[in-house]
Coordinates of C-alpha atoms in Angstrom, one line a residue:
M1 CA 21.1 -30.8 4.5
S2 CA 18.3 -28.9 2.6
M3 CA 16.0 -26.5 4.5
T4 CA 12.4 -25.6 3.6
F5 CA 11.1 -22.4 5.3
Y6 CA 7.3 -22.4 5.8
S7 CA 4.8 -19.9 7.1
P8 CA 4.1 -19.1 10.8
S9 CA 2.9 -22.2 12.6
M10 CA -0.9 -22.3 13.0
R11 CA -2.0 -25.7 14.3
A12 CA -5.7 -26.6 14.8
A13 CA -6.4 -30.1 16.2
A14 CA -9.3 -31.9 14.5
S15 CA -10.9 -32.7 17.9
D16 CA -10.8 -29.5 20.0
L17 CA -9.5 -26.8 17.6
A18 CA -6.6 -26.0 20.0
I19 CA -4.5 -23.3 18.5
A20 CA -0.8 -22.8 18.9
I21 CA 0.5 -19.7 17.0
S22 CA 3.6 -19.0 19.0
P23 CA 6.8 -20.8 19.8
L24 CA 5.3 -22.0 23.1
G25 CA 5.3 -25.8 22.9
L26 CA 6.9 -25.6 19.4
V27 CA 10.2 -24.0 20.1
E28 CA 12.3 -24.8 23.2
L29 CA 12.6 -21.7 25.4
S30 CA 15.0 -21.2 28.2
D31 CA 13.6 -20.3 31.7
E32 CA 14.7 -16.7 31.2
E33 CA 13.1 -16.5 27.8
F34 CA 9.9 -18.0 29.1
E35 CA 9.8 -15.6 32.0
M36 CA 10.4 -12.5 29.9
H37 CA 8.4 -13.4 26.8
G38 CA 5.9 -16.1 27.8
P39 CA 3.0 -13.8 28.6
R40 CA 3.6 -11.8 25.4
L41 CA 3.6 -15.0 23.3
N42 CA 0.4 -16.2 24.9
R43 CA -1.3 -13.0 24.0
Y44 CA -0.1 -13.3 20.4
A45 CA -1.4 -16.9 20.2
E46 CA -4.9 -15.8 21.5
Y47 CA -5.1 -12.8 19.2
W48 CA -4.1 -14.7 16.1
A49 CA -6.4 -17.6 16.9
W50 CA -9.4 -15.2 17.1
Y51 CA -8.3 -13.3 14.0
L52 CA -8.1 -16.6 12.0
G53 CA -11.6 -17.6 13.0
H54 CA -10.9 -20.2 15.7
H55 CA -13.4 -19.0 18.2
W56 CA -14.7 -22.2 19.8
G57 CA -12.8 -24.5 22.2
T58 CA -15.1 -27.4 21.7
R59 CA -17.2 -28.9 18.9
R60 CA -21.0 -29.5 19.2
E61 CA -22.6 -32.6 18.0
F62 CA -23.1 -33.1 14.3
G63 CA -26.1 -31.2 13.1
D64 CA -26.2 -28.7 15.9
P65 CA -25.5 -25.1 14.8
Q66 CA -22.2 -23.5 15.9
L67 CA -22.1 -20.0 14.4
T68 CA -18.9 -18.0 14.1
F69 CA -19.0 -14.3 13.2
N70 CA -15.4 -13.2 12.8
Y71 CA -15.8 -9.5 13.5
I72 CA -12.3 -9.4 14.9
Q73 CA -10.8 -10.0 11.4
A74 CA -13.3 -7.7 9.8
F75 CA -12.4 -4.8 12.2
A76 CA -8.7 -5.4 12.1
D77 CA -8.6 -5.5 8.3
Y78 CA -10.8 -2.4 8.0
I79 CA -8.5 -0.4 10.4
N80 CA -5.4 -1.6 8.6
S81 CA -6.9 -0.7 5.2
F82 CA -8.1 2.7 6.4
C83 CA -4.7 3.7 7.8
F84 CA -2.3 2.2 5.2
S85 CA -4.1 1.5 1.9
R86 CA -3.2 4.9 0.4
G87 CA 0.5 4.4 0.8
I88 CA 3.1 6.9 1.9
S89 CA 5.7 9.2 0.5
F90 CA 8.9 10.7 1.9
D91 CA 10.3 14.2 2.2
T92 CA 14.0 14.8 2.5
V93 CA 16.2 17.8 3.2
K94 CA 16.6 20.2 0.3
E95 CA 20.4 19.7 0.1
Y96 CA 20.0 16.1 -0.9
D97 CA 16.6 15.9 -2.6
H98 CA 18.2 15.3 -5.9
I99 CA 19.6 11.9 -4.8
I100 CA 17.8 10.6 -1.6
P101 CA 14.2 10.5 -2.9
A102 CA 15.2 8.4 -5.9
L103 CA 17.1 6.0 -3.7
L104 CA 14.1 5.6 -1.4
K105 CA 11.8 5.0 -4.3
R106 CA 14.1 2.3 -5.6
I107 CA 14.3 0.6 -2.2
W108 CA 10.5 0.7 -1.5
Q109 CA 9.1 0.2 -5.0
Q110 CA 11.8 -1.7 -7.0
D111 CA 13.6 -3.7 -4.4
N112 CA 10.4 -4.3 -2.4
N113 CA 6.6 -4.1 -2.8
M114 CA 5.8 -1.0 -0.7
K115 CA 2.0 -1.7 -0.4
S116 CA 2.5 -5.3 0.5
V117 CA 5.2 -4.5 3.1
I118 CA 3.2 -1.7 4.8
W119 CA 0.1 -3.9 4.8
E120 CA 2.0 -6.7 6.5
M121 CA 3.5 -4.4 9.0
G122 CA 0.1 -3.0 9.9
Q123 CA -1.4 -6.4 10.1
Q124 CA 1.3 -7.7 12.5
G125 CA 1.0 -4.6 14.6
G126 CA -2.8 -4.4 14.6
V127 CA -3.3 -8.1 15.6
S128 CA -0.2 -8.8 17.8
G129 CA 0.3 -5.3 19.1
D130 CA 4.0 -5.3 18.0
A131 CA 5.6 -5.2 14.6
F132 CA 9.2 -6.1 13.9
V133 CA 11.0 -5.3 10.6
K134 CA 14.4 -6.5 9.5
V135 CA 16.5 -4.7 6.9
A136 CA 19.0 -6.8 5.0
Y137 CA 20.9 -6.8 1.7
E138 CA 20.5 -9.5 -0.9
S139 CA 23.6 -9.9 -3.1
P140 CA 23.4 -10.2 -6.9
W141 CA 22.8 -13.7 -8.1
D142 CA 22.0 -15.7 -11.3
D143 CA 19.2 -18.2 -11.4
E144 CA 19.3 -21.6 -13.0
A145 CA 17.9 -20.2 -16.3
G146 CA 20.9 -17.8 -16.5
N147 CA 19.0 -14.7 -15.6
H148 CA 20.9 -12.1 -13.6
H149 CA 19.3 -10.5 -10.6
N150 CA 20.7 -7.3 -9.2
G151 CA 21.4 -6.8 -5.6
R152 CA 18.6 -5.2 -3.5
V153 CA 17.8 -3.9 -0.1
R154 CA 15.2 -6.1 1.5
I155 CA 12.6 -4.8 4.0
L156 CA 11.3 -7.9 5.8
P157 CA 8.3 -7.8 8.2
L158 CA 8.8 -10.6 10.8
N159 CA 6.4 -12.7 12.7
S160 CA 6.3 -11.1 16.1
A161 CA 6.1 -14.4 17.9
Y162 CA 9.5 -15.3 16.5
C163 CA 11.2 -12.2 17.8
F164 CA 13.1 -12.0 21.1
P165 CA 14.7 -8.5 21.6
T166 CA 16.9 -7.4 24.5
W167 CA 16.8 -3.7 25.3
H168 CA 19.1 -1.7 27.5
P169 CA 17.7 -1.9 31.1
H170 CA 17.5 1.9 31.3
D171 CA 16.9 2.9 27.6
R172 CA 14.1 1.2 25.7
D173 CA 15.2 2.8 22.4
R174 CA 18.6 1.1 22.6
L175 CA 18.5 -2.5 21.3
L176 CA 21.4 -4.6 22.7
E177 CA 20.7 -7.9 21.1
F178 CA 18.0 -9.5 18.9
K179 CA 17.2 -13.2 18.5
L180 CA 15.1 -14.6 15.7
K181 CA 13.9 -18.1 16.6
Y182 CA 11.5 -20.5 14.9
R183 CA 11.1 -24.0 13.6
F184 CA 11.0 -25.3 10.1
W185 CA 10.8 -28.5 8.2
G186 CA 13.8 -29.9 6.4
T187 CA 15.3 -33.0 4.8
N188 CA 18.1 -34.7 6.7
T189 CA 21.0 -36.6 5.3
E190 CA 19.0 -39.8 5.5
G191 CA 16.3 -38.4 3.2
T192 CA 13.6 -38.2 5.9
R193 CA 11.6 -35.1 6.9
S194 CA 12.5 -33.6 10.3
V195 CA 11.8 -30.4 12.2
Y196 CA 14.7 -28.1 12.9
T197 CA 15.0 -25.0 15.1
Y198 CA 16.6 -22.0 13.4
T199 CA 18.1 -19.2 15.5
E200 CA 19.7 -16.0 14.3
L201 CA 21.5 -13.9 16.9
I202 CA 22.2 -10.3 15.9
R203 CA 24.5 -7.9 17.7
A204 CA 26.1 -4.7 16.7
D205 CA 29.4 -6.4 15.9
V206 CA 28.5 -9.9 14.9
I207 CA 25.8 -12.1 13.4
R208 CA 25.5 -15.8 14.2
E209 CA 23.2 -18.4 12.8
Y210 CA 22.3 -21.7 14.5
V211 CA 20.4 -24.8 13.5
N212 CA 19.5 -27.0 16.5
D213 CA 22.0 -25.1 18.6
E214 CA 24.8 -25.9 16.1
L215 CA 26.6 -22.9 14.7
I216 CA 26.4 -22.8 10.9
D217 CA 27.6 -19.3 10.1
E218 CA 29.3 -16.4 11.8
R219 CA 30.1 -13.1 10.2
P220 CA 30.8 -9.5 11.2
N221 CA 27.9 -7.1 11.2
A222 CA 29.0 -4.7 8.4
L223 CA 26.3 -2.2 9.3
G224 CA 27.6 -1.7 12.9
V225 CA 24.1 -1.5 14.3
I226 CA 21.3 -4.1 14.8
P227 CA 19.1 -3.8 11.6
I228 CA 15.8 -4.4 13.4
V229 CA 13.0 -1.9 14.0
H230 CA 10.3 -2.5 16.6
I231 CA 7.0 -0.6 16.3
A232 CA 4.5 -0.6 19.2
N233 CA 1.0 -0.5 17.6
H234 CA -0.6 1.2 20.6
P235 CA 1.9 2.4 23.3
A236 CA 1.4 1.4 26.9
S237 CA 3.1 3.6 29.3
G238 CA 5.9 1.9 31.2
S239 CA 6.0 -1.1 28.8
P240 CA 8.1 -1.7 25.7
W241 CA 5.3 -3.8 24.1
G242 CA 2.3 -2.4 22.2
M243 CA -1.4 -3.2 22.5
S244 CA -3.5 -4.9 19.9
D245 CA -6.4 -3.3 18.1
V246 CA -8.5 -6.4 18.7
Q247 CA -7.8 -7.2 22.4
N248 CA -11.0 -5.5 23.6
L249 CA -13.2 -7.3 21.1
I250 CA -12.5 -10.9 22.1
S251 CA -15.0 -11.1 25.0
L252 CA -17.6 -9.3 22.9
N253 CA -17.1 -11.5 19.9
R254 CA -17.3 -14.6 22.0
Q255 CA -20.6 -13.6 23.6
Y256 CA -21.9 -12.6 20.1
N257 CA -21.2 -16.0 18.8
E258 CA -22.8 -17.8 21.8
T259 CA -25.9 -15.6 21.6
A260 CA -26.3 -16.1 17.9
T261 CA -25.9 -19.9 18.3
D262 CA -28.6 -19.8 21.0
I263 CA -30.9 -18.0 18.6
A264 CA -30.2 -20.6 16.0
D265 CA -31.2 -23.3 18.4
I266 CA -34.5 -21.6 19.1
V267 CA -35.2 -21.3 15.4
N268 CA -34.4 -25.0 14.9
Y269 CA -36.6 -25.9 17.8
H270 CA -39.6 -24.1 16.3
A271 CA -38.9 -25.8 12.9
A272 CA -38.9 -29.3 14.5
P273 CA -40.6 -29.1 17.9
I274 CA -41.0 -32.1 20.3
T275 CA -44.5 -33.8 20.2
V276 CA -46.0 -35.0 23.5
V277 CA -48.4 -38.0 23.2
I278 CA -50.5 -39.0 26.4
G279 CA -52.7 -42.0 26.3
A280 CA -51.5 -43.4 22.9
K281 CA -48.5 -45.0 21.4
P282 CA -46.5 -42.8 19.0
S283 CA -45.7 -45.8 16.8
Q284 CA -49.5 -46.0 16.0
L285 CA -49.5 -42.4 14.7
E286 CA -48.3 -41.7 11.2
K287 CA -46.2 -38.5 11.0
G288 CA -46.2 -36.1 8.1
T289 CA -48.4 -33.7 6.2
N290 CA -51.9 -34.5 4.9
R291 CA -52.4 -37.2 7.6
V292 CA -55.6 -37.8 9.6
W293 CA -55.5 -39.4 13.1
S294 CA -58.6 -41.2 14.4
I295 CA -58.3 -42.1 18.1
G296 CA -61.1 -43.8 20.0
N297 CA -59.9 -42.8 23.5
K298 CA -61.2 -39.4 24.3
D299 CA -58.6 -38.9 27.1
V300 CA -55.7 -38.9 24.6
D301 CA -53.7 -35.7 24.7
I302 CA -51.3 -34.8 21.8
H303 CA -49.6 -31.5 21.6
N304 CA -46.2 -29.9 20.7
L305 CA -44.0 -28.4 23.4
E306 CA -43.9 -24.7 23.0
N307 CA -40.8 -22.7 23.8
G308 CA -42.6 -19.4 24.4
V309 CA -39.4 -17.4 23.9
E310 CA -39.7 -14.1 22.0
L311 CA -36.7 -13.5 19.7
E312 CA -36.9 -9.7 20.1
G313 CA -34.9 -9.8 23.3
P314 CA -32.0 -12.0 22.0
L315 CA -31.9 -9.9 18.8
D316 CA -31.6 -6.7 20.8
A317 CA -28.7 -8.3 22.7
L318 CA -27.0 -9.1 19.5
N319 CA -27.4 -5.6 18.3
M320 CA -26.0 -4.2 21.6
L321 CA -22.9 -6.4 21.3
K322 CA -22.3 -5.3 17.7
V323 CA -22.7 -1.6 18.6
A324 CA -20.2 -2.1 21.5
M325 CA -17.7 -3.6 19.2
H326 CA -18.0 -0.6 16.9
E327 CA -17.5 1.7 19.9
M328 CA -14.4 -0.2 21.1
T329 CA -12.7 0.1 17.7
G330 CA -14.0 3.5 16.5
V331 CA -15.2 2.0 13.2
P332 CA -18.6 3.5 12.2
E333 CA -21.5 1.1 11.9
T334 CA -22.0 1.9 8.2
A335 CA -18.3 1.0 7.4
L336 CA -18.8 -2.8 7.1
G337 CA -21.1 -2.8 4.2
Q338 CA -24.3 -1.6 5.8
S339 CA -26.5 0.0 3.2
Q340 CA -26.7 3.8 3.4
A341 CA -28.1 6.6 1.3
I342 CA -25.7 8.2 -1.2
S343 CA -25.0 11.8 -0.2
N344 CA -22.5 14.6 -1.1
T345 CA -21.2 14.8 2.5
S346 CA -18.6 17.5 3.0
G347 CA -15.1 16.7 4.1
V348 CA -15.6 18.3 7.5
A349 CA -18.8 16.3 8.1
L350 CA -17.1 13.1 7.0
A351 CA -14.2 13.8 9.3
M352 CA -16.6 14.2 12.2
Q353 CA -18.3 11.0 11.4
F354 CA -15.0 9.1 11.3
L355 CA -13.5 11.1 14.2
P356 CA -12.8 8.1 16.5
L357 CA -11.1 6.3 13.6
M358 CA -9.2 9.4 12.6
Q359 CA -7.8 9.6 16.2
K360 CA -6.6 6.1 15.9
F361 CA -5.1 7.0 12.5
E362 CA -3.2 9.9 14.1
L363 CA -1.8 7.6 16.7
K364 CA -0.6 5.1 14.1
K365 CA 1.0 8.0 12.2
I366 CA 3.1 8.7 15.3
Q367 CA 4.0 5.1 16.1
Y368 CA 4.6 3.8 12.6
G369 CA 6.0 7.1 11.3
K370 CA 8.9 6.9 13.7
G371 CA 9.5 3.3 12.8
L372 CA 9.5 4.1 9.0
Q373 CA 12.0 6.8 9.5
K374 CA 14.3 4.3 11.2
I375 CA 13.7 1.8 8.4
N376 CA 14.7 4.4 5.8
E377 CA 17.9 5.2 7.7
L378 CA 18.9 1.5 8.0
A379 CA 18.0 0.9 4.3
L380 CA 20.1 3.8 3.1
R381 CA 23.1 2.8 5.3
T382 CA 22.9 -0.7 4.0
L383 CA 22.7 0.5 0.4
F384 CA 25.8 2.8 0.8
I385 CA 27.8 -0.1 2.3
F386 CA 27.1 -2.7 -0.3
E387 CA 26.7 -0.2 -3.3
P388 CA 29.0 2.8 -2.7
E389 CA 28.2 4.2 -6.2
A390 CA 24.7 5.0 -4.9
T391 CA 26.1 8.0 -3.2
L392 CA 26.7 9.7 -6.6
Y393 CA 24.1 11.7 -8.4
D394 CA 22.5 9.8 -11.3
P395 CA 21.0 12.0 -14.0
S396 CA 18.9 9.0 -15.3
T397 CA 16.8 8.9 -12.1
E398 CA 14.3 11.3 -10.7
G399 CA 15.6 14.4 -9.2
I400 CA 17.2 17.5 -10.7
I401 CA 20.5 18.8 -9.3
Q402 CA 20.3 22.5 -8.4
E403 CA 23.0 25.1 -7.9
G404 CA 24.8 24.5 -4.6
Q405 CA 23.8 20.8 -4.3
P406 CA 26.7 18.3 -4.1
F407 CA 27.3 15.8 -6.8
A408 CA 28.0 13.1 -4.2
I409 CA 26.6 12.8 -0.7
D410 CA 28.7 12.1 2.4
P411 CA 27.3 9.0 4.3
R412 CA 28.7 10.5 7.5
D413 CA 26.3 13.4 7.3
P414 CA 23.3 12.8 9.6
L415 CA 21.1 14.9 7.3
V416 CA 21.4 12.3 4.6
Y417 CA 19.2 9.9 6.7
F418 CA 16.5 12.4 7.6
S419 CA 13.2 11.7 6.1
D420 CA 9.7 12.9 6.9
I421 CA 6.8 10.6 6.3
D422 CA 3.9 12.1 4.2
W423 CA 0.6 10.4 5.0
P424 CA -2.2 11.1 2.6
S425 CA -5.7 11.5 4.1
P426 CA -7.5 8.2 4.5
L427 CA -10.8 10.0 3.8
P428 CA -12.0 10.4 0.2
V429 CA -11.1 13.8 -1.2
D430 CA -13.0 15.6 -4.0
R431 CA -10.1 16.4 -6.4
L432 CA -12.0 19.3 -8.0
V433 CA -12.5 20.9 -4.6
K434 CA -8.9 20.4 -3.8
L435 CA -7.8 22.0 -7.1
N436 CA -10.1 25.0 -6.5
E437 CA -8.6 25.4 -3.0
I438 CA -5.0 25.3 -4.3
G439 CA -5.9 27.6 -7.2
A440 CA -7.4 30.2 -4.8
M441 CA -4.2 30.1 -2.6
M442 CA -2.0 30.5 -5.6
N443 CA -4.1 33.5 -6.8
M444 CA -3.5 35.1 -3.4
D445 CA 0.2 34.3 -3.6
L446 CA 0.0 32.0 -0.6
E447 CA 1.2 28.9 -2.4
S448 CA 3.9 28.1 -4.9
R449 CA 3.6 25.8 -7.9
R450 CA 6.1 23.4 -6.2
G451 CA 4.0 23.4 -3.0
A452 CA 0.8 22.8 -5.0
L453 CA 2.4 19.8 -6.6
K454 CA 3.4 18.5 -3.1
D455 CA -0.2 19.0 -1.9
L456 CA -1.5 16.9 -4.8
G457 CA 0.8 14.0 -3.9
E458 CA 3.6 14.6 -6.4
Q459 CA 6.8 13.0 -4.9
F460 CA 9.2 14.7 -7.3
P461 CA 7.8 18.3 -7.8
D462 CA 11.1 19.6 -9.4
E463 CA 10.9 16.9 -12.0
K464 CA 7.3 17.7 -12.8
L465 CA 8.0 21.4 -13.0
Q466 CA 10.8 20.7 -15.5
E467 CA 8.5 18.5 -17.5
I468 CA 5.9 21.3 -17.6
Y469 CA 8.5 23.9 -18.6
D470 CA 9.9 21.6 -21.4
E471 CA 6.3 21.1 -22.7
L472 CA 5.6 24.9 -22.7
H473 CA 8.9 25.6 -24.4
E474 CA 8.2 23.0 -27.1
D475 CA 4.7 24.4 -27.6
A476 CA 6.1 28.0 -27.9
V477 CA 8.6 26.9 -30.5
R478 CA 6.0 25.1 -32.5
D479 CA 3.6 28.0 -32.3
G480 CA 6.4 30.4 -33.4
S481 CA 7.2 28.1 -36.3
L482 CA 3.6 28.0 -37.5
R483 CA 3.3 31.8 -37.3
M484 CA 6.6 32.2 -39.2
L485 CA 5.4 29.8 -41.9
R486 CA 2.0 31.5 -42.1
T487 CA 3.7 34.9 -42.5
Q488 CA 5.9 33.6 -45.3
I489 CA 2.9 32.0 -47.1
D490 CA 0.9 35.3 -46.8
S491 CA 3.8 37.2 -48.4
I492 CA 4.1 34.7 -51.2
I493 CA 0.3 35.0 -51.9
Q494 CA 0.6 38.8 -52.0
E495 CA 3.5 38.6 -54.5
L496 CA 1.7 36.0 -56.7
T497 CA -1.8 37.4 -56.7
G498 CA -1.6 41.0 -55.6
M499 CA -4.1 40.2 -52.9
V500 CA -3.6 40.6 -49.2
P501 CA -4.9 37.6 -47.0
M502 CA -7.1 38.9 -44.2
P503 CA -7.5 37.3 -40.7
D504 CA -11.1 36.2 -41.5
G505 CA -9.9 34.1 -44.5
T506 CA -10.8 36.6 -47.3
S507 CA -8.5 38.5 -49.5
E508 CA -8.3 42.2 -50.6
P509 CA -6.3 44.0 -53.3
V510 CA -3.1 45.6 -52.1
P511 CA -3.9 49.3 -51.7
P512 CA -1.8 51.6 -53.9
G513 CA 1.0 53.6 -52.4
E514 CA 2.5 57.0 -53.1
D515 CA 6.0 58.1 -53.8
A516 CA 7.7 61.1 -52.2
L517 CA 6.0 63.5 -54.7
G518 CA 2.5 62.0 -54.1
N519 CA 2.3 60.1 -57.3
P520 CA 0.5 56.8 -57.0
I521 CA 2.6 53.6 -57.2
P522 CA 1.0 50.6 -58.7
P523 CA 0.8 47.5 -56.3
S524 CA 3.5 44.9 -56.8
G525 CA 2.7 41.3 -57.5
G526 CA 0.0 39.6 -59.5
P527 CA -0.2 37.1 -62.2
G528 CA 2.7 37.1 -64.6
K529 CA 5.0 38.8 -62.2
V530 CA 6.6 35.8 -60.5
D531 CA 9.8 36.4 -62.3
K532 CA 10.2 39.8 -60.5
I533 CA 10.2 38.2 -57.0
D534 CA 13.5 38.4 -55.2
L535 CA 13.1 35.2 -53.1
Q536 CA 16.3 35.8 -51.2
E537 CA 14.9 39.0 -49.8
L538 CA 11.9 37.1 -48.4
D539 CA 13.6 34.6 -46.3
G540 CA 16.3 32.7 -48.2
A541 CA 15.9 29.0 -48.8
G542 CA 12.8 28.9 -46.5
S543 CA 10.9 31.2 -48.8
I544 CA 12.0 29.4 -51.9
N545 CA 10.7 26.1 -50.5
A546 CA 7.5 27.7 -49.3
L547 CA 7.0 29.4 -52.7
R548 CA 7.7 26.1 -54.6
E549 CA 5.2 24.2 -52.4
A550 CA 2.5 26.9 -52.7
V551 CA 2.8 27.2 -56.5
V552 CA 2.7 23.4 -56.9
N553 CA -0.4 23.1 -54.7
A554 CA -2.2 26.1 -56.3
Y555 CA -1.4 25.7 -60.0
G556 CA -0.6 22.0 -60.3
T557 CA 2.8 22.5 -62.1
K558 CA 4.1 19.2 -60.7
L559 CA 3.9 16.4 -63.3
G560 CA 2.0 13.3 -62.3
S561 CA 4.1 10.2 -61.5
R562 CA 4.0 7.3 -63.9
Q563 CA 3.7 3.7 -62.9
L564 CA 4.8 0.7 -65.0
P565 CA 2.2 -2.0 -65.3
T566 CA 2.9 -5.3 -63.5
D567 CA 1.3 -8.6 -63.3
D568 CA -0.4 -7.6 -60.1
N569 CA -2.1 -4.4 -61.3
N570 CA -2.0 -4.9 -65.1

């Protein structure tokens, strides 16, 4: 039997746009599951239906306007982008920062696409109110083309409507059992397409997989814990479930759509009003522009029905509803593309303008930061089990081993799995202002170079400091070599010409010296005295080569090379 997995079910009937985005009606639930999870799954279905733009329960007649302004999706995506688009980085304990950061970088950026995973987590949490993430290991494999794929640690955001967790009755942080349940299309043995129900039951000691309640695989849980992380988007005291970012917008968005549709009806009525004819037959009157009616009966009355409704009131109602949606979400009114004057707003003023949204961002840092720390722990434990060599220091990766740091880490040490989440500011930062601020703190000895690199977002500051040192060392060696070569050439010029090169590029004769008795000593060097130079006293072979090159370039003693004529150059 072959199985084909497909995306989360989202069904819209052609007649009534009825949406089912949960296992209700699609996956058979026991009475206990329905009682425990039914209200939650109904909430998910409603939130996702509105997010996907299915705002109307009925269709109007063909030709009648039915406007849909999907502000729920716009607000949800904006909040998600505001909080998670700049990515994250991790800080680990100093004892293991030569190994763990490189492993986390491999897990998030090589084994997985960090930005895509975090975006999907934020989207599930922002719309559903709950985000579930599974950590698993994918063994090495070869594809049909013969290409080898290394093993990797997978971080898999799950559809919240397919997740059925069971927590300890007195400890909501202790997960006792997790069930993943959904339906998919597959081809049976007869070659026809059928719908199957897949169920994965995960416990701390065993993992079982079922298809249509038939056990297809059972294996021990090598990790020893349930590799599932639950993140409540907005905590509700006393409840294990989180609250959605869009739940307060549904009634406002519904009323906005209805009011906008009413306004569209008014506009259409003014464009094609109803004509009332009294005392004549409409069939005798020719409709259209540039037409003249001549009616003999003076009692005939013909006029258009006037609505008499001013649009100012309905438009004010629309504006009130939109302002209310901005207030409910904390998103500024200028954030969704509204034109505004360009200004050099300071960081403090910008933070005050986005203060409600920054408060939401701080709450998400708390909720998702805790979940990301748990994901890192599960990912590292999974990596150490399936790839034990990852516990050893690898010089080819980022991270420099320092004195006192171990060459191998002990997976039993809880400090190995500690990671602090570094969230960059979602507000735009003037990099020049940031550099000036860091420079001022370093001048006052209030910041180190390593701390400055961390403030600038460098994930591996020791590696960057070593790179800077190596570059400065290379520059110093090159500068010394140039000065040494320049000194040798100046001494050769003095010996050959009797002139001393000056710093400004000119030359002056060598001033005469005096012996012990005060008698003048003629200067050494000059034309015709090359044979008196003791080249070994200058600088050995280096001076000999320098002298040879200087003489050849100055006097042209090197013979020109000869070239034999060929058919190409004659």
